[in-house]
mmCIF file of N, CA, C and O in Angstrom:
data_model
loop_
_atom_site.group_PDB
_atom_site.id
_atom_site.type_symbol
_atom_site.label_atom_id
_atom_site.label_comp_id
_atom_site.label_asym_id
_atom_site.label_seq_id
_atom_site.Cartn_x
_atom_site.Cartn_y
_atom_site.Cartn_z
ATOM 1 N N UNK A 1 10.262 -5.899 -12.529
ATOM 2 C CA UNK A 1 11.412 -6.601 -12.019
ATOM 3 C C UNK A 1 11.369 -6.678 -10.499
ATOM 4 O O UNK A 1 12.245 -7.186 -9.799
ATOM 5 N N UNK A 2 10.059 -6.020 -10.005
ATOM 6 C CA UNK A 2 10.437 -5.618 -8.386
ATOM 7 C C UNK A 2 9.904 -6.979 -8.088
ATOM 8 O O UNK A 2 9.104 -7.484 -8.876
ATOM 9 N N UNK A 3 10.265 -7.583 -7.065
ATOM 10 C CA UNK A 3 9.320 -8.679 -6.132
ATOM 11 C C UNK A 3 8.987 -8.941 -5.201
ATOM 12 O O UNK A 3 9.725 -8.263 -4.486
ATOM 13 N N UNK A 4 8.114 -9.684 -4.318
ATOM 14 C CA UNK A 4 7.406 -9.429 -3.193
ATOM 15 C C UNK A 4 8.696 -9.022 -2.104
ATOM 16 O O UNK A 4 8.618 -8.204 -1.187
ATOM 17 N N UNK A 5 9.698 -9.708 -2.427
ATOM 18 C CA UNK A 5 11.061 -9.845 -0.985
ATOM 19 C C UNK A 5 12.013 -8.812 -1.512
ATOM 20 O O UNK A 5 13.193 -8.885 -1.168
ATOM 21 N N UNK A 6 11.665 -7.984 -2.207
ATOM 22 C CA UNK A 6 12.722 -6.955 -2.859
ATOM 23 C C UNK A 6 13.354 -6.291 -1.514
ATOM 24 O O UNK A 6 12.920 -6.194 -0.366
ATOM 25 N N UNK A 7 14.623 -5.854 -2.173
ATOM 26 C CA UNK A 7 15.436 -5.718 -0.631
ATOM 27 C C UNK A 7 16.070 -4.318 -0.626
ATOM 28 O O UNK A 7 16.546 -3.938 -1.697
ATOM 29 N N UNK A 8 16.144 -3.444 0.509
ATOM 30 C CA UNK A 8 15.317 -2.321 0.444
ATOM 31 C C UNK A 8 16.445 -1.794 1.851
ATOM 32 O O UNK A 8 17.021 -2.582 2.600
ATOM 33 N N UNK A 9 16.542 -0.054 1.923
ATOM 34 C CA UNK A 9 16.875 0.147 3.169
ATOM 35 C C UNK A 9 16.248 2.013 3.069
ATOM 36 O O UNK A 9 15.787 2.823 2.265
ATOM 37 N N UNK A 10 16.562 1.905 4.185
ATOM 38 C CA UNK A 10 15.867 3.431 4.618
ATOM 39 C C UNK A 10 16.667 3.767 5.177
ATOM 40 O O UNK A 10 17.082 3.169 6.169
ATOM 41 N N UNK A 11 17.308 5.183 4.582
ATOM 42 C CA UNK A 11 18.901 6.266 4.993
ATOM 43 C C UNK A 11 17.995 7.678 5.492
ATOM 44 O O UNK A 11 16.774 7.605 5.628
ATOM 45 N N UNK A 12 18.446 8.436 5.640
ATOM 46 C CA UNK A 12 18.582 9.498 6.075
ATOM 47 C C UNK A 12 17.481 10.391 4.909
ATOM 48 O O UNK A 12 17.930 10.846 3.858
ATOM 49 N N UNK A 13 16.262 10.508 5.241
ATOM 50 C CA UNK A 13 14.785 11.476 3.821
ATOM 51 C C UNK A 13 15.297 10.356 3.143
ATOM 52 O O UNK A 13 15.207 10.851 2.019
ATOM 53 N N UNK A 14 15.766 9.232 2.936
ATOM 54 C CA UNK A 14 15.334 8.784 1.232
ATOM 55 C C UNK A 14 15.528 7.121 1.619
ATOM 56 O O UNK A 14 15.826 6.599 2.694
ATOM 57 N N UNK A 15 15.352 6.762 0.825
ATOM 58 C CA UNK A 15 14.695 4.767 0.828
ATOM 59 C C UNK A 15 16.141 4.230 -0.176
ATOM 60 O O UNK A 15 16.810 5.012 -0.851
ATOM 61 N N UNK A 16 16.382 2.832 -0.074
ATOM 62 C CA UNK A 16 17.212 2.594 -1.597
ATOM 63 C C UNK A 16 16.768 1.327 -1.256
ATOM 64 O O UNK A 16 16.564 0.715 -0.208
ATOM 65 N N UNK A 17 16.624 0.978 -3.168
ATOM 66 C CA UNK A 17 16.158 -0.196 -3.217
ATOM 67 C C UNK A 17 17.890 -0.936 -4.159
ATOM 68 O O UNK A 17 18.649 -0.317 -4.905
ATOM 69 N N UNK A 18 17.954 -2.056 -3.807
ATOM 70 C CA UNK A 18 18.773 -2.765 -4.544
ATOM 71 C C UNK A 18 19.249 -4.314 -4.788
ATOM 72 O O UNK A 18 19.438 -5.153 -3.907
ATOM 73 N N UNK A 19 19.400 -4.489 -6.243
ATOM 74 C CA UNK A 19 19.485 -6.089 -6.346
ATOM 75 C C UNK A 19 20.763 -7.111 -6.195
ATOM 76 O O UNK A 19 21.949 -6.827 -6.365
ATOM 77 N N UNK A 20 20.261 -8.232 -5.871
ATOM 78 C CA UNK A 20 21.536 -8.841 -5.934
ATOM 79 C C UNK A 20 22.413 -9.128 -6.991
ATOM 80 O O UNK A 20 22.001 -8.867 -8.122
ATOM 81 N N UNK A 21 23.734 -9.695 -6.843
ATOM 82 C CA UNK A 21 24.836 -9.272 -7.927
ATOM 83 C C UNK A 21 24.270 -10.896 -8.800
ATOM 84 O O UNK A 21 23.916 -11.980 -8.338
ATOM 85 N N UNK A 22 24.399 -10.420 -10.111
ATOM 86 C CA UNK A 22 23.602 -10.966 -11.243
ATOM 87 C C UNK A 22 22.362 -10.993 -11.215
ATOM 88 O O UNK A 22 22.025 -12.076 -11.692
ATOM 89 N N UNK A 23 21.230 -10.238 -10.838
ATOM 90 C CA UNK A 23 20.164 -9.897 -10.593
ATOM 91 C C UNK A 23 19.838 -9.134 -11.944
ATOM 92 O O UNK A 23 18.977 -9.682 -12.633
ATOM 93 N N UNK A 24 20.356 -8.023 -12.409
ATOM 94 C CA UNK A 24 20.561 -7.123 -13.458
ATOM 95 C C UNK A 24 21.617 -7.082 -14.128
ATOM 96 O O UNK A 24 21.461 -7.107 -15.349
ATOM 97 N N UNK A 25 23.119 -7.004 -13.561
ATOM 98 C CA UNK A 25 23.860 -6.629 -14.141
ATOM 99 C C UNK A 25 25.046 -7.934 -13.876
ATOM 100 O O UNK A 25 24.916 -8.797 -13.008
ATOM 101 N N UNK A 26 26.426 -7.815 -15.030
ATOM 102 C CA UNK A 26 27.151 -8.846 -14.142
ATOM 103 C C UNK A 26 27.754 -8.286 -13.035
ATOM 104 O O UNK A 26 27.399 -7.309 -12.376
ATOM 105 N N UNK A 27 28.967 -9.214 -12.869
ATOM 106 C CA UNK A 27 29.281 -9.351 -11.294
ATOM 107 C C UNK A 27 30.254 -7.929 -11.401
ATOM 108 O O UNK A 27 29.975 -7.147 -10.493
ATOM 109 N N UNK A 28 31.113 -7.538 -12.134
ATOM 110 C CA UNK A 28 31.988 -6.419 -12.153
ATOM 111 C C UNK A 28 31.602 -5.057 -12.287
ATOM 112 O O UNK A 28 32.246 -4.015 -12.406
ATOM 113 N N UNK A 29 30.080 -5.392 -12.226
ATOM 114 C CA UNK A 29 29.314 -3.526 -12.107
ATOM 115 C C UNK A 29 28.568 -3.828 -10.464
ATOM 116 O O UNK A 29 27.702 -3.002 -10.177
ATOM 117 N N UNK A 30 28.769 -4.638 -9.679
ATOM 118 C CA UNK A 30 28.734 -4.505 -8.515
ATOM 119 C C UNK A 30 27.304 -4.508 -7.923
ATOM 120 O O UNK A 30 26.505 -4.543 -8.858
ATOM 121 N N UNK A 31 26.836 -4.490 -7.023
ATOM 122 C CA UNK A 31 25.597 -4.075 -6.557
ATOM 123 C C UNK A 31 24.805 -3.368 -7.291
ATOM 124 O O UNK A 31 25.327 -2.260 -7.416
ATOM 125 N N UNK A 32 23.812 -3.420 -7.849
ATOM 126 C CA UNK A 32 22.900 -2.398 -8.133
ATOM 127 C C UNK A 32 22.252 -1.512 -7.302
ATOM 128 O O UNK A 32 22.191 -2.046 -6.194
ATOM 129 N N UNK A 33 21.708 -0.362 -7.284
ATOM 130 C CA UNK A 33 21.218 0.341 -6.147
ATOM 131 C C UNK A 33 20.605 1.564 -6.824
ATOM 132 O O UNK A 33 21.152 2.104 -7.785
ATOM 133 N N UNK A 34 19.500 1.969 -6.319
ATOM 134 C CA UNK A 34 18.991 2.769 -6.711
ATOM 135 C C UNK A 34 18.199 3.912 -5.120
ATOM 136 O O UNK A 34 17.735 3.280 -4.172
ATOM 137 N N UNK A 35 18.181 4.888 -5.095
ATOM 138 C CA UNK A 35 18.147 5.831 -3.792
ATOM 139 C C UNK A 35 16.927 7.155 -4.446
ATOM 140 O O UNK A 35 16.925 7.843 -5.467
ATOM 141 N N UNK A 36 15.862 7.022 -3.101
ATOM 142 C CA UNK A 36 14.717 7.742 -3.857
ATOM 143 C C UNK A 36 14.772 8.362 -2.366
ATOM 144 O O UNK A 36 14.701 7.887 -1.232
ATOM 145 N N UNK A 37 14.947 9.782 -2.970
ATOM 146 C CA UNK A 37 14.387 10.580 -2.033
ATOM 147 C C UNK A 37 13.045 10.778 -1.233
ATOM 148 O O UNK A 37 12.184 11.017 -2.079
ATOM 149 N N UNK A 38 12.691 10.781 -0.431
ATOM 150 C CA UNK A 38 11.343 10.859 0.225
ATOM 151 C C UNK A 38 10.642 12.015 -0.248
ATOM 152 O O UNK A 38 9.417 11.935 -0.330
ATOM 153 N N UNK A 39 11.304 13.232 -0.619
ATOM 154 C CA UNK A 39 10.459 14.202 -1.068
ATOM 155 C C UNK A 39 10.465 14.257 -2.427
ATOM 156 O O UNK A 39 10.486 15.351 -2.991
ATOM 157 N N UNK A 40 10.449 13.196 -3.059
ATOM 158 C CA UNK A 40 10.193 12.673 -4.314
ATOM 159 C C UNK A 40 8.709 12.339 -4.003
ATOM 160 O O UNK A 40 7.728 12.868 -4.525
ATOM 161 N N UNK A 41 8.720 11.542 -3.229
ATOM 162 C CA UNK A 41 7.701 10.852 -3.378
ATOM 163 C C UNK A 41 6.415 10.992 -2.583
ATOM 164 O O UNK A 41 5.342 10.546 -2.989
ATOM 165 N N UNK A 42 6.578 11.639 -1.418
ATOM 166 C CA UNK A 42 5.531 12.750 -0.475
ATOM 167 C C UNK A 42 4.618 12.996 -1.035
ATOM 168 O O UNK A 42 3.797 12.857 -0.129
ATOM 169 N N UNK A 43 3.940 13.336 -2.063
ATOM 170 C CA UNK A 43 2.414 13.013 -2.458
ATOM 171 C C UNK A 43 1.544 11.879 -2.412
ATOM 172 O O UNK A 43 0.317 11.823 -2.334
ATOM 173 N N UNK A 44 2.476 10.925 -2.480
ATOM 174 C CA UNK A 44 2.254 9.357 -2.390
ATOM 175 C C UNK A 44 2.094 8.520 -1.018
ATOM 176 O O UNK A 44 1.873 7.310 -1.059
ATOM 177 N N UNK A 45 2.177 8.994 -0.202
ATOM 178 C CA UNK A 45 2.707 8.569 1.042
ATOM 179 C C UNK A 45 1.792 8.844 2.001
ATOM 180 O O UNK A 45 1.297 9.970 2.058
ATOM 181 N N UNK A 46 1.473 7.939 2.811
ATOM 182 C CA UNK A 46 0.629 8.087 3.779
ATOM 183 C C UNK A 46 1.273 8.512 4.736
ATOM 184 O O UNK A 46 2.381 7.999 4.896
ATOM 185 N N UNK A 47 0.720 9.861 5.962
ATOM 186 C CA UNK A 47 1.187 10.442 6.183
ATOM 187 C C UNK A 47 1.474 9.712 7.759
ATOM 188 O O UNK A 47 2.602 9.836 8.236
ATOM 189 N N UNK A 48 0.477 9.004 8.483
ATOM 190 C CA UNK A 48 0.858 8.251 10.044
ATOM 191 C C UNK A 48 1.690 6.724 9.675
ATOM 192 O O UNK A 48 2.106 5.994 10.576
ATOM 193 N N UNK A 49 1.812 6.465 8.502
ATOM 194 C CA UNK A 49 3.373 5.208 8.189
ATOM 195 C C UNK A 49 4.440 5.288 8.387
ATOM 196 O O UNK A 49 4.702 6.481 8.238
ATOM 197 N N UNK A 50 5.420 4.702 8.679
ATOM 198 C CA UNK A 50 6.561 5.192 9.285
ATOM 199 C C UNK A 50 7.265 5.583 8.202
ATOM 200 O O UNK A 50 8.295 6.143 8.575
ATOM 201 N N UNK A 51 7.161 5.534 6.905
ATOM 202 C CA UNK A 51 7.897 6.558 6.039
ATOM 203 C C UNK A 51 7.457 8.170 6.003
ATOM 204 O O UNK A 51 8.216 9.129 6.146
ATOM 205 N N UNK A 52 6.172 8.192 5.797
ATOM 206 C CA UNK A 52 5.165 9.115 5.992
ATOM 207 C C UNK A 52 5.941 10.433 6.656
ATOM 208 O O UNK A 52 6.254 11.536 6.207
ATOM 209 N N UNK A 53 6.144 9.583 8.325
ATOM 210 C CA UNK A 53 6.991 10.364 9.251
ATOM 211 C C UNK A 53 8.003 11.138 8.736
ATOM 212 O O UNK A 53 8.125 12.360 8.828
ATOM 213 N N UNK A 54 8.678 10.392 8.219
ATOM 214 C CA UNK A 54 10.225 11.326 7.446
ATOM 215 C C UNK A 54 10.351 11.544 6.487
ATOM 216 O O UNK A 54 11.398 11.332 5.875
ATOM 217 N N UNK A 55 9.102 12.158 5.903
ATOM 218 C CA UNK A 55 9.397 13.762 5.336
ATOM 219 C C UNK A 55 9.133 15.050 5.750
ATOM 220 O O UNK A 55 8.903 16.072 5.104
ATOM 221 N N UNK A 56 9.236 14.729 7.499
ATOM 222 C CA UNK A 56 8.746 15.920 8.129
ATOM 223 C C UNK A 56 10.579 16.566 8.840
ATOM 224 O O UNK A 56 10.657 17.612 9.484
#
């Protein structure tokens, strides 16, 4: 479901990805959003990328 322009933000250690309204769900469950911790995912991650950075 992800796609090249998927729309995305970076908070405080963690990333959230989320779709627009009727994307997934209808309009009265609101935004979708989903929030991934960075030290979830720190095995994965290259470490000089600017995500990389913040899991330090």
């Amino acid at each position: 479901m992800f796609h090249p322009n998927q729309y995305f933000y970076i908070a405080d250690k963690a990333f959230g990805i989320y779709f627009q309204l009727y994307e997934l769900v209808p309009y009265a469950w609101g935004f979708p959003y989903f929030v991934i911790s960075v030290f979830e995912v720190q095995d994965m991650v290259v470490d000089d990328e600017a995500f990389g950075r913040m899991s330090y």
